[in-house]
Coordinates of C-alpha atoms and ligand atoms in Angstrom, one line a residue:
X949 CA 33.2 -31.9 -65.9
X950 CA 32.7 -35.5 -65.3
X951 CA 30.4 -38.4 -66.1
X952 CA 26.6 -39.8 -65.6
X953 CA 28.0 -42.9 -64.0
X954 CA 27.5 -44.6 -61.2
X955 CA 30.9 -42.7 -59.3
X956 CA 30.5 -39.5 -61.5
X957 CA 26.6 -39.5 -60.6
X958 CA 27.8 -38.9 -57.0
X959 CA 30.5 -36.9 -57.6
X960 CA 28.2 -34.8 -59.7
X961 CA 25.8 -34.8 -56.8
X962 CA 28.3 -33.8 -54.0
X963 CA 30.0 -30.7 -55.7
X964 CA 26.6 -29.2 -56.6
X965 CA 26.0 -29.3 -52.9
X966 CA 28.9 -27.6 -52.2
X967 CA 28.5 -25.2 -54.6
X968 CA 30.8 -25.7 -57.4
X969 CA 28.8 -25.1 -61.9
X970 CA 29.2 -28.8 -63.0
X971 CA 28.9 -29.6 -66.3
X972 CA 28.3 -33.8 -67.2
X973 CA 29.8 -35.1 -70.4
X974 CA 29.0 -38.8 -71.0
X975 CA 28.7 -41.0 -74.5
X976 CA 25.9 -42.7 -72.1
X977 CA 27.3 -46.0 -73.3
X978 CA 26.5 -47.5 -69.2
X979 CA 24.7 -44.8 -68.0
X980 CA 21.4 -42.7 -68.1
X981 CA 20.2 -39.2 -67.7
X982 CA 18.1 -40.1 -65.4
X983 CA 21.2 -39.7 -62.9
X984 CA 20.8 -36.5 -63.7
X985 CA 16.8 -36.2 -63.1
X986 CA 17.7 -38.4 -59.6
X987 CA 20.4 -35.5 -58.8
X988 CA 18.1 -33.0 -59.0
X989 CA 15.6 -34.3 -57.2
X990 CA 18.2 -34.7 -54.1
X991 CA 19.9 -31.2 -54.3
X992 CA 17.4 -28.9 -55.8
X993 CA 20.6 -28.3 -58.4
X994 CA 20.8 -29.9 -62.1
X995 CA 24.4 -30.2 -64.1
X996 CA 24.3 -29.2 -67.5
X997 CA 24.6 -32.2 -70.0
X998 CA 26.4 -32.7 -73.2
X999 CA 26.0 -36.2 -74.8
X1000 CA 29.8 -36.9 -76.1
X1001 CA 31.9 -39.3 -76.9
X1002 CA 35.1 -38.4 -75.0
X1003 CA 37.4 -40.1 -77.9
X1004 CA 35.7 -37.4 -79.8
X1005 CA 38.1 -34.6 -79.6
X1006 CA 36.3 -31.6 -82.0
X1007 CA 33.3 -32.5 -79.5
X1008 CA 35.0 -32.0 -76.4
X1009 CA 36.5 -28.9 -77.9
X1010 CA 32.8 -27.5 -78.3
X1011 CA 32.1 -27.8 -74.7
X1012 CA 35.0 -26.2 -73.5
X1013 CA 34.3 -24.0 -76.0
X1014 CA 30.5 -23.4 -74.8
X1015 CA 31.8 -23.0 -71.3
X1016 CA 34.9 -21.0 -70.7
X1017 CA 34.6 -21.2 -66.9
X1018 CA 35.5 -24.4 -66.8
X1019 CA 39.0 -24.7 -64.8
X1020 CA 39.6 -28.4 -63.8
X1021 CA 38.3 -31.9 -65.1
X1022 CA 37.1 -35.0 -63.0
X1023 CA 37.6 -37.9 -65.7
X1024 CA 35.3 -41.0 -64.7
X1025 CA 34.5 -42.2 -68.2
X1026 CA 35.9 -45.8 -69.1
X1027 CA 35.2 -49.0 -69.8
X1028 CA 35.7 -51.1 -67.0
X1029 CA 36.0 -54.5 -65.7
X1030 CA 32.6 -54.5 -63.9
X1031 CA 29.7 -54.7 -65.8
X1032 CA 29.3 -56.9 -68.5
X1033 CA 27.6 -55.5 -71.6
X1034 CA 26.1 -57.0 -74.4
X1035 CA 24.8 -60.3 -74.9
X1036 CA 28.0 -61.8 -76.4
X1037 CA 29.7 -61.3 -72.7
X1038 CA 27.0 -63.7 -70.8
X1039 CA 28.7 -66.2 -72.3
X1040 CA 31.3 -65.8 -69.6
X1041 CA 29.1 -64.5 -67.5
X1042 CA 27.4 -67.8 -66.6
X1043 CA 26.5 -69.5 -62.8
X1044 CA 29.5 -71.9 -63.8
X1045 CA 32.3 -70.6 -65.1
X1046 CA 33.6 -67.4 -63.8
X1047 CA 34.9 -64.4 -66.0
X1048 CA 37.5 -64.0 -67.8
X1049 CA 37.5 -60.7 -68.0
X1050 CA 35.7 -58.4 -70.3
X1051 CA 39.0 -56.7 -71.0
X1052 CA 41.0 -59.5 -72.0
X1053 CA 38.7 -60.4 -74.9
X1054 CA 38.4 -56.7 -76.3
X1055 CA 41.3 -55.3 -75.3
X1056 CA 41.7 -52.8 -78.3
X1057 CA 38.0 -51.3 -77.2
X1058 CA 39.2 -50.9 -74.0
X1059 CA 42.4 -48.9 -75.4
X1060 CA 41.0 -46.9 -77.5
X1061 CA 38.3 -45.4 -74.8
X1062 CA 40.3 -45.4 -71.6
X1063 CA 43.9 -44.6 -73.4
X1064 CA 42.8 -42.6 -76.2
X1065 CA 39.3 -41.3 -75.0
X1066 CA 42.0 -39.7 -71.9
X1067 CA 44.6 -38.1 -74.6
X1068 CA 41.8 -36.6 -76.3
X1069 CA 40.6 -35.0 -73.2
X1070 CA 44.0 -34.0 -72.5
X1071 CA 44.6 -32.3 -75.8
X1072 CA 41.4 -30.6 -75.7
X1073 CA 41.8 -29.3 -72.2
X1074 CA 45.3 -28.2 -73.2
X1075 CA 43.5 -25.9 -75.9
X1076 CA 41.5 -24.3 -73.9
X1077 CA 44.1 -23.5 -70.4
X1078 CA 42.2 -25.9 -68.4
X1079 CA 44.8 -26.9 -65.6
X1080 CA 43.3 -29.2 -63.4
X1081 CA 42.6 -33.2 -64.1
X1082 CA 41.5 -35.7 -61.2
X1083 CA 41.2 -39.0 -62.7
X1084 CA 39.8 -42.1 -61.5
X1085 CA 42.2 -44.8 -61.3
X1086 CA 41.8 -47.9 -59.2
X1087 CA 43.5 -50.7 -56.8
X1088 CA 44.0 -52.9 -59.6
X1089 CA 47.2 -50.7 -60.7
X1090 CA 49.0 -52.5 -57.7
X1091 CA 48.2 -56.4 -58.6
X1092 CA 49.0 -58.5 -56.3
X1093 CA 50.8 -56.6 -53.9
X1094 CA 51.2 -59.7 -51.3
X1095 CA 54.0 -60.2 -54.0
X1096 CA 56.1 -57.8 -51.6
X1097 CA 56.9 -58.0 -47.7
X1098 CA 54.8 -55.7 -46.0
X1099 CA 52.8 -54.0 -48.1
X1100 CA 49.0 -55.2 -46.8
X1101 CA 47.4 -52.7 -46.2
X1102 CA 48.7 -51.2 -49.3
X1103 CA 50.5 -47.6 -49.6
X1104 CA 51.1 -46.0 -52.8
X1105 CA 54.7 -46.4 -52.6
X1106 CA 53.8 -50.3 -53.5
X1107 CA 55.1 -50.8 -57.1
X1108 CA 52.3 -51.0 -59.5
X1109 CA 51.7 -54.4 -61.2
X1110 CA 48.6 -54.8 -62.9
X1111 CA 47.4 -58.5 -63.7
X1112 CA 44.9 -57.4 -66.6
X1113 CA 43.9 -55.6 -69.7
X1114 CA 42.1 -53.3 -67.9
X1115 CA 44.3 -52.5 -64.5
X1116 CA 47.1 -51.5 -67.8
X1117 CA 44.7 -49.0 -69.1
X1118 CA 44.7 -47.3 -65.7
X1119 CA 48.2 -47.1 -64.9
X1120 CA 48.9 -46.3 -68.5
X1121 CA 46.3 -43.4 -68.0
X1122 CA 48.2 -42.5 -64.7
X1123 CA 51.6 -42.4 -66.7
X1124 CA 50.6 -40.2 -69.5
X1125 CA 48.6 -37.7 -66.3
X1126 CA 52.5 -37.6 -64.8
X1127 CA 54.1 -37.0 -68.4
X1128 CA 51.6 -34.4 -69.7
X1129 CA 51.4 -32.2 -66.8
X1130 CA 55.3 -32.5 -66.1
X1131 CA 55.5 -31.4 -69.4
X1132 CA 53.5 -28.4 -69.6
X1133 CA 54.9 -27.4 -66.4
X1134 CA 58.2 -27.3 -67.9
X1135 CA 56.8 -25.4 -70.9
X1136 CA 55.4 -22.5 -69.1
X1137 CA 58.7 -22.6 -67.3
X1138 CA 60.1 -22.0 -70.3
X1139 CA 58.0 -19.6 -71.9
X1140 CA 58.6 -17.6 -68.5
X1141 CA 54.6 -18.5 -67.6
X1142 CA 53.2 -19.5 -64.0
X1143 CA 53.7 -23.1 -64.6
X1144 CA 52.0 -24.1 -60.7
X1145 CA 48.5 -23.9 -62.9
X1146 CA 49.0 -27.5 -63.7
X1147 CA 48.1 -30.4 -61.5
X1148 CA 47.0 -34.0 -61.7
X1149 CA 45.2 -36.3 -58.8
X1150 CA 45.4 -40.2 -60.0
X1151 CA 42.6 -41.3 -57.1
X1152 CA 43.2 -45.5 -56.6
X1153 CA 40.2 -46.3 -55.7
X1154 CA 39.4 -49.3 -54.2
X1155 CA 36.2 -51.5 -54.0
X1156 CA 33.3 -48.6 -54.4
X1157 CA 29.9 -49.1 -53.3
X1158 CA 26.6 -48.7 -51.7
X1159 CA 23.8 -45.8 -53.0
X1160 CA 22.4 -43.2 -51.3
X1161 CA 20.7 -43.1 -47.8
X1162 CA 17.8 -41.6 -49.5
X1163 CA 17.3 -44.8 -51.7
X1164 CA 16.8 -42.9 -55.0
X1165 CA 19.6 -43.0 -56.5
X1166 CA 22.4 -46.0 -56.8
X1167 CA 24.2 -48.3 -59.4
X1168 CA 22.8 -48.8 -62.5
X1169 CA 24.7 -50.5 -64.7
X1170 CA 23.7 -50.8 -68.4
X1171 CA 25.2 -55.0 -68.6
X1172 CA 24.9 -57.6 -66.2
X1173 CA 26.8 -56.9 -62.9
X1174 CA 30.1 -58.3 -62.1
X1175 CA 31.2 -57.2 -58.8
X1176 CA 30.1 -59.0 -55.6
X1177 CA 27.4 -55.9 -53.8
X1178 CA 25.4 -55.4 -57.0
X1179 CA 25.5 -59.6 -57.7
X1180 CA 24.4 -60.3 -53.6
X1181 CA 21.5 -57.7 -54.4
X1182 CA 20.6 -59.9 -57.6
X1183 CA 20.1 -62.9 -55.2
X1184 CA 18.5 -61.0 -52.4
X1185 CA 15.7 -59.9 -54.7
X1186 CA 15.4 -63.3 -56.5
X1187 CA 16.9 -62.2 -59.7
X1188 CA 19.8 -65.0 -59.4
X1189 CA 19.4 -68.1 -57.4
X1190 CA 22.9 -68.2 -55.5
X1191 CA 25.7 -66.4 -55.4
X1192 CA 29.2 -67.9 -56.7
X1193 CA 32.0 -67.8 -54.2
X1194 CA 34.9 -67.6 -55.9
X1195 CA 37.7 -69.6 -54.1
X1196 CA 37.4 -70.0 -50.3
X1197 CA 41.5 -71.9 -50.2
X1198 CA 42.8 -68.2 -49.9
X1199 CA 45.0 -67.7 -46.9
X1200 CA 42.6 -65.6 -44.9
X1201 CA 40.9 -65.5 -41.9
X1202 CA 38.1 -67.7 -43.3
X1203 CA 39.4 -69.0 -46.9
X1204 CA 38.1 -66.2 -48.9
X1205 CA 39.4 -62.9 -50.4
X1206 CA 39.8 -59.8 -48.8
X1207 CA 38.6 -56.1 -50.5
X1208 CA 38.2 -52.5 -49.0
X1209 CA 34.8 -52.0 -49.4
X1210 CA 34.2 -48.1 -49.7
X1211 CA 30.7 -46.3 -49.2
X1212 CA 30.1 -44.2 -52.8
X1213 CA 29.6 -41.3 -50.6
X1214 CA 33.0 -41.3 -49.1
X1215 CA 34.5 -41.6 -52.4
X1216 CA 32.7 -38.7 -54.3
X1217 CA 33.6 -36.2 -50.9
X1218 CA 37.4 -37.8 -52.0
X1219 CA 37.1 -36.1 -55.2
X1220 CA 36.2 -32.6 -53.8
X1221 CA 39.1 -32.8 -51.4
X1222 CA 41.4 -34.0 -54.3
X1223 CA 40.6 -31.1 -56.1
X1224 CA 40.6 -28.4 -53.6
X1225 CA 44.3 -30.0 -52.8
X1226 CA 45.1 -29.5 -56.8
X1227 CA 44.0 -25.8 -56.9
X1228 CA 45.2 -24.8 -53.3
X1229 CA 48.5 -26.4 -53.1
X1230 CA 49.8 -26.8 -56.5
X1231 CA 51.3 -30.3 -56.1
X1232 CA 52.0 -31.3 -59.8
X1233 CA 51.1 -34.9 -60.0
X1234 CA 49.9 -37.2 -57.1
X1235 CA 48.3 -40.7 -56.6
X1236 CA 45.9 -40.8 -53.5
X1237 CA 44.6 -44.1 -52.4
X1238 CA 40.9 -44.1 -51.5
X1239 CA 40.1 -46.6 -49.2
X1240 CA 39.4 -46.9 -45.6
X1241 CA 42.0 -49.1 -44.3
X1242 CA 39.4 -52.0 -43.2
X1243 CA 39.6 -55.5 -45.4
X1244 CA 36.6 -57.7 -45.4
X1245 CA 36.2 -61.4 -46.4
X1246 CA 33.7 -62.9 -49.4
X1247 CA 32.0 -64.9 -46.6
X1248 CA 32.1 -61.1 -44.2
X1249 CA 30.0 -59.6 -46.7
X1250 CA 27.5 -62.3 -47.5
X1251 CA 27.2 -61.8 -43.4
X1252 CA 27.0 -58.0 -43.5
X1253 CA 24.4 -57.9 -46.7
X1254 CA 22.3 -60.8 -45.4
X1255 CA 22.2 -59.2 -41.8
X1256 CA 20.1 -56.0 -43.4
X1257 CA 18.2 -58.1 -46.0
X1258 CA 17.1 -60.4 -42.9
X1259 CA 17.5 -63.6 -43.9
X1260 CA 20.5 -66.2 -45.1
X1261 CA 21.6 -65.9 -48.8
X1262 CA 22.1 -69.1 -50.6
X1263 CA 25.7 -69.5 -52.2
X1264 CA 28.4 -71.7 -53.4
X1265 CA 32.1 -72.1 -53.4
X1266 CA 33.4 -72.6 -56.6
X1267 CA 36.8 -72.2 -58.4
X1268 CA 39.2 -69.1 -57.8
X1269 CA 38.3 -66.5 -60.5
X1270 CA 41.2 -65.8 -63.1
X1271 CA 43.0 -62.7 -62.3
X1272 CA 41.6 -62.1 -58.8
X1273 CA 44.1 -61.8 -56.0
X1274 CA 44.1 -62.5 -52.7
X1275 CA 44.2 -59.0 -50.2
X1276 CA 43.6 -55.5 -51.6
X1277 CA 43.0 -53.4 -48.8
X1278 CA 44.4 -49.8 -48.5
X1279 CA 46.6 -47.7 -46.7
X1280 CA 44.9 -44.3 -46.7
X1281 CA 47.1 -42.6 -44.4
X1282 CA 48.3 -40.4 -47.6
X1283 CA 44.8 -39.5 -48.2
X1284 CA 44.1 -38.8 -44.3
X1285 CA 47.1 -36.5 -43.4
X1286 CA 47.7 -34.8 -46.9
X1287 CA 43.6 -34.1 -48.4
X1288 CA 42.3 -34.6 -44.6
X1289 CA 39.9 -37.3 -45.8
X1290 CA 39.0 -40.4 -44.3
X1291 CA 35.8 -42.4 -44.5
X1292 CA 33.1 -41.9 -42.6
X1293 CA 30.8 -44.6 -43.4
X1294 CA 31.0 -48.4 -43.0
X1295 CA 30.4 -50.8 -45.2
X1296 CA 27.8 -52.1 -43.1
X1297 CA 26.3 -48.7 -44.1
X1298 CA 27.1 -49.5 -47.7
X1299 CA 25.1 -52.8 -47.6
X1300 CA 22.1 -51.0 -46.3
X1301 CA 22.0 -48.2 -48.1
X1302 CA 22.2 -50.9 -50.8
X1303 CA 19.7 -52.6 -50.2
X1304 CA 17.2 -50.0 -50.1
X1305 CA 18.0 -49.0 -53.2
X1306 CA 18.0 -52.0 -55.4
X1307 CA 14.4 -53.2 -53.0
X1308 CA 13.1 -50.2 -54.0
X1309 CA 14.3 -50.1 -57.7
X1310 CA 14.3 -53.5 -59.1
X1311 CA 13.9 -51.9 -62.1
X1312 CA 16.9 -49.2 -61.7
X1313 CA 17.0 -45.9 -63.5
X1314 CA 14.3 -47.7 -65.7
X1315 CA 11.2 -46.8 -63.5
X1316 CA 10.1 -44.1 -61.2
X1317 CA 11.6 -43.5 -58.0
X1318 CA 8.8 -45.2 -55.1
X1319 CA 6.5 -41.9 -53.8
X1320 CA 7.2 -43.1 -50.2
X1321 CA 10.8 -42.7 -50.5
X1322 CA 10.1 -38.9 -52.3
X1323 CA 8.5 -37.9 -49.3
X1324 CA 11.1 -38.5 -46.9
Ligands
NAD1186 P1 30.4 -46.4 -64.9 O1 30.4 -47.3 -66.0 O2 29.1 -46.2 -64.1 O3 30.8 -44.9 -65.4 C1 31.7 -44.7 -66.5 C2 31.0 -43.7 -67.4 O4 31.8 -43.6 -68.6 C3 29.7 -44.3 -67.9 O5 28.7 -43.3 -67.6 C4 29.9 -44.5 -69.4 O6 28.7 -44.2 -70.1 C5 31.0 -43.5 -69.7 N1 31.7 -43.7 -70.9 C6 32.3 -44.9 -71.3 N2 32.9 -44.8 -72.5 C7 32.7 -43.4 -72.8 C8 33.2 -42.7 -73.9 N3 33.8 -43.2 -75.0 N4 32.8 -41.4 -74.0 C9 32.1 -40.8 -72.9 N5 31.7 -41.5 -71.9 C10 32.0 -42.8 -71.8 O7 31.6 -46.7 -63.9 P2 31.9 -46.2 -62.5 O8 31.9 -47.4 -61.5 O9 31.2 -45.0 -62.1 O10 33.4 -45.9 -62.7 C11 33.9 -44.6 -62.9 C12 35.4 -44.6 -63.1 O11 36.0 -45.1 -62.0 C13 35.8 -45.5 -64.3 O12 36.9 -44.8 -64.9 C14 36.3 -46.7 -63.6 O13 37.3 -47.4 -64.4 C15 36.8 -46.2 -62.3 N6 36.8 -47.2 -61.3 C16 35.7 -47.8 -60.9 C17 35.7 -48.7 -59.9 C18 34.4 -49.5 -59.5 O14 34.5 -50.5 -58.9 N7 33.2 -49.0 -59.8 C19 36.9 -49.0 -59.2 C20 38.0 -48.4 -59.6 C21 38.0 -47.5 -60.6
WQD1187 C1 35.2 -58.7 -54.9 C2 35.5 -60.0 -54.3 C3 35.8 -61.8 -55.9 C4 31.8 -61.7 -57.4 C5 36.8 -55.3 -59.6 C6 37.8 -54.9 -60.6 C7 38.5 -53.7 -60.2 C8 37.5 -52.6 -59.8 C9 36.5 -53.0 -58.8 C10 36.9 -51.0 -61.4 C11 36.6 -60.8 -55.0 C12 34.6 -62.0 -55.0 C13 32.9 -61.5 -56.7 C14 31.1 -63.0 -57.2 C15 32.8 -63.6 -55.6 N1 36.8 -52.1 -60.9 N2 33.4 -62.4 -55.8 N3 31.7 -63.9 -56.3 O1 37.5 -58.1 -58.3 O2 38.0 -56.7 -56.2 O3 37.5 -55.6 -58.4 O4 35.9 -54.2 -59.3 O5 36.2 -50.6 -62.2 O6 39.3 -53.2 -61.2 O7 38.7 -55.9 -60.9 O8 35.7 -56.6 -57.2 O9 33.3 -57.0 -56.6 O10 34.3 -58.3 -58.5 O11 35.0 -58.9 -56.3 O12 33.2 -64.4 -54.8 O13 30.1 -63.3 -57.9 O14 34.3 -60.8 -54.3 O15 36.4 -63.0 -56.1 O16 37.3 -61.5 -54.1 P1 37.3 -56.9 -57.5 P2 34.5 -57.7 -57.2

């Protein structure tokens, strides 16, 4: 049960392919059914849909209702830092002045989905015995975590520290995962129940991205983009006219930051091994960082995306962006040993796979896939 988004989209897609019922609930506040049309074509398979509002708890309560077989939860659906919806936001969205943050200026929006769109969810699936939650939380929980000696690339023993609105909505999420299904445990304990039913997988992501190889299906975001893949596509298909570097007096290799750019397809397999670990080994609650282990620079990517677009991309250095830190890169090794997932695409591979899709799309979800790209 998950979301039409651009992560839930491919998570979708993966567990129909390996043979799991999915069933899609989305408000379809950033996203489109047309995810769903773009599955289908891929697989063969299509995920029944129910347009809901996840703060909405009589809703949810229908669909679990509708569809008893329904034994574990992937929970995507947020507001997040990375698109930018809504014409009031372009004001700090602009070539010269870098966000602030979408979060920090509606913070109470972002509480009420991401905090209390997660304990409705919670209370509805306690209703109705369903045992399992994966939920997507992100790198941003950490912060900075140069703060601390030795802790690049970062394990998920590194004390959370989130620097904004949104990074406290996650944590806060992850908190109330660990509290709820410690609880219940201890209730069926009590109530002489199996208590082992209940389980919780916070995944940290970190910096998602890419589309699929077949170029049909990709990122799609409702606002204007915020993260730096989806913004170098904007200027690789003329759509901006640079982009913005933001800070290159970072101490790194060359001056810029340093992210752990992981392929979309990587991360939606991380959710099917999460939740195979949840209903096989009974762990209670555990944080998994998904990442690959390898940082890249601002100015390493500009390299990597211009390489498969074939030419140089204009940019230009400007002012640090408020908030950003300097090194988030991962240490997997948790997610390696314990779910026996690493990734297996680069983010060179990201950048192509990329590319194809937003060449091939300039309009998005918004127009009909190119015949050519059907065929093959
Ligand atoms: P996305 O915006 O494409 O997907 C989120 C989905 O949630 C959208 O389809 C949106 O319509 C839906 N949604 C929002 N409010 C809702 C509500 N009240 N009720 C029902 N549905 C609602 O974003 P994504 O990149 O696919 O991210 C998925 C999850 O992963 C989010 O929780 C996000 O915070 C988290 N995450 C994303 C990234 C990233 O860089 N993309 C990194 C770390 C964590
Ligand atoms: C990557 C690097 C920028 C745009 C954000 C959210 C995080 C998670 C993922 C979840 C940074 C630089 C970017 C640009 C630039 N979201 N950059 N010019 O900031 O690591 O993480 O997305 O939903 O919570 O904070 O990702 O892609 O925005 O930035 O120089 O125009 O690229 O400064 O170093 P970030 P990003």
């Amino acid at each position: 049960m998950i979301g039409t988004g651009y992560i839930g989209s491919f998570t979708s897609l993966a567990l129909l392919e390996a043979g799991y019922d999915v069933v899609v609930v989305d408000n379809l506040y950033n996203s489109s059914e047309v995810a769903l049309d773009r599955i289908e074509l891929i697989c063969g398979k299509r995920p029944a849909f129910h347009k809901v509002d996840l703060t909405q708890e009589a809703e949810l309560d229908k669909v679990f209702a509708a569809h008893p077989a329904i034994d574990s939860v992937i929970h995507f659906a947020a507001l997040k830092a990375s698109s930018i919806a809504g014409p009031s936001w372009l004001l700090f969205h602009n070539l010269h002045a870098p966000a602030v943050g979408e979060s920090a200026e509606i913070p109470l929006e972002y509480y009420r989905v991401n905090v209390g769109g997660t304990i409705s969810l919670l209370s509805s699936m306690k209703k109705h015995n369903v045992t399992n939650i994966v939920f997507s939380s992100s790198a941003t929980v950490y912060g900075d975590a140069t703060r601390f000696e030795n802790m690049i690339p970062i394990p998920e023993h590194c004390p959370i520290g989130p620097t904004n609105t949104y990074g406290r909505t996650k944590s806060t999420v992850e908190s109330i995962i660990e509290d709820f299904i410690t609880a219940e445990r201890q209730n069926a304990q009590k109530a002489g129940k199996p208590f082992e039913q209940w389980n919780g997988a916070n995944l940290r992501y970190f910096n998602p991205c890419g589309a699929h190889p077949s170029g049909i299906m990709g990122e799609d975001p409702q606002g204007v983009p915020y993260n730096l893949l989806p913004l170098l596509g904007k200027v690789a298909t003329g759509d901006r006219p640079k982009l913005l570097v933001f800070g290159d007096d970072y101490p790194s290799r060359d001056g810029t930051a340093i992210r752990d750019y992981i392929h979309v397809v990587d991360l939606a397999r991380g959710h099917l091994v999460a939740l195979n670990n949840l209903r096989e080994h009974k762990p209670g609650v555990k944080a998994w960082n998904l990442g690959s282990g390898r940082g890249s620079t601002v100015f390493e990517m500009i390299k990597a995306f211009s390489a498969v677009v074939g030419r140089d991309l204009p940019y230009e250095v400007v002012p640090r962006r408020q908030g950003d830190v300097l090194d988030l890169t991962a240490n997997p090794t948790r997610a390696n040993t314990e779910l026996n997932w690493k990734t297996e695409l680069t983010m060179e591979k990201a950048c192509e796979d990329l590319w194809r899709w937003v060449s091939n799309n300039p309009k998005g979800y918004r127009q009909e896939p190119p015949a050519e790209l059907l065929k093959a």
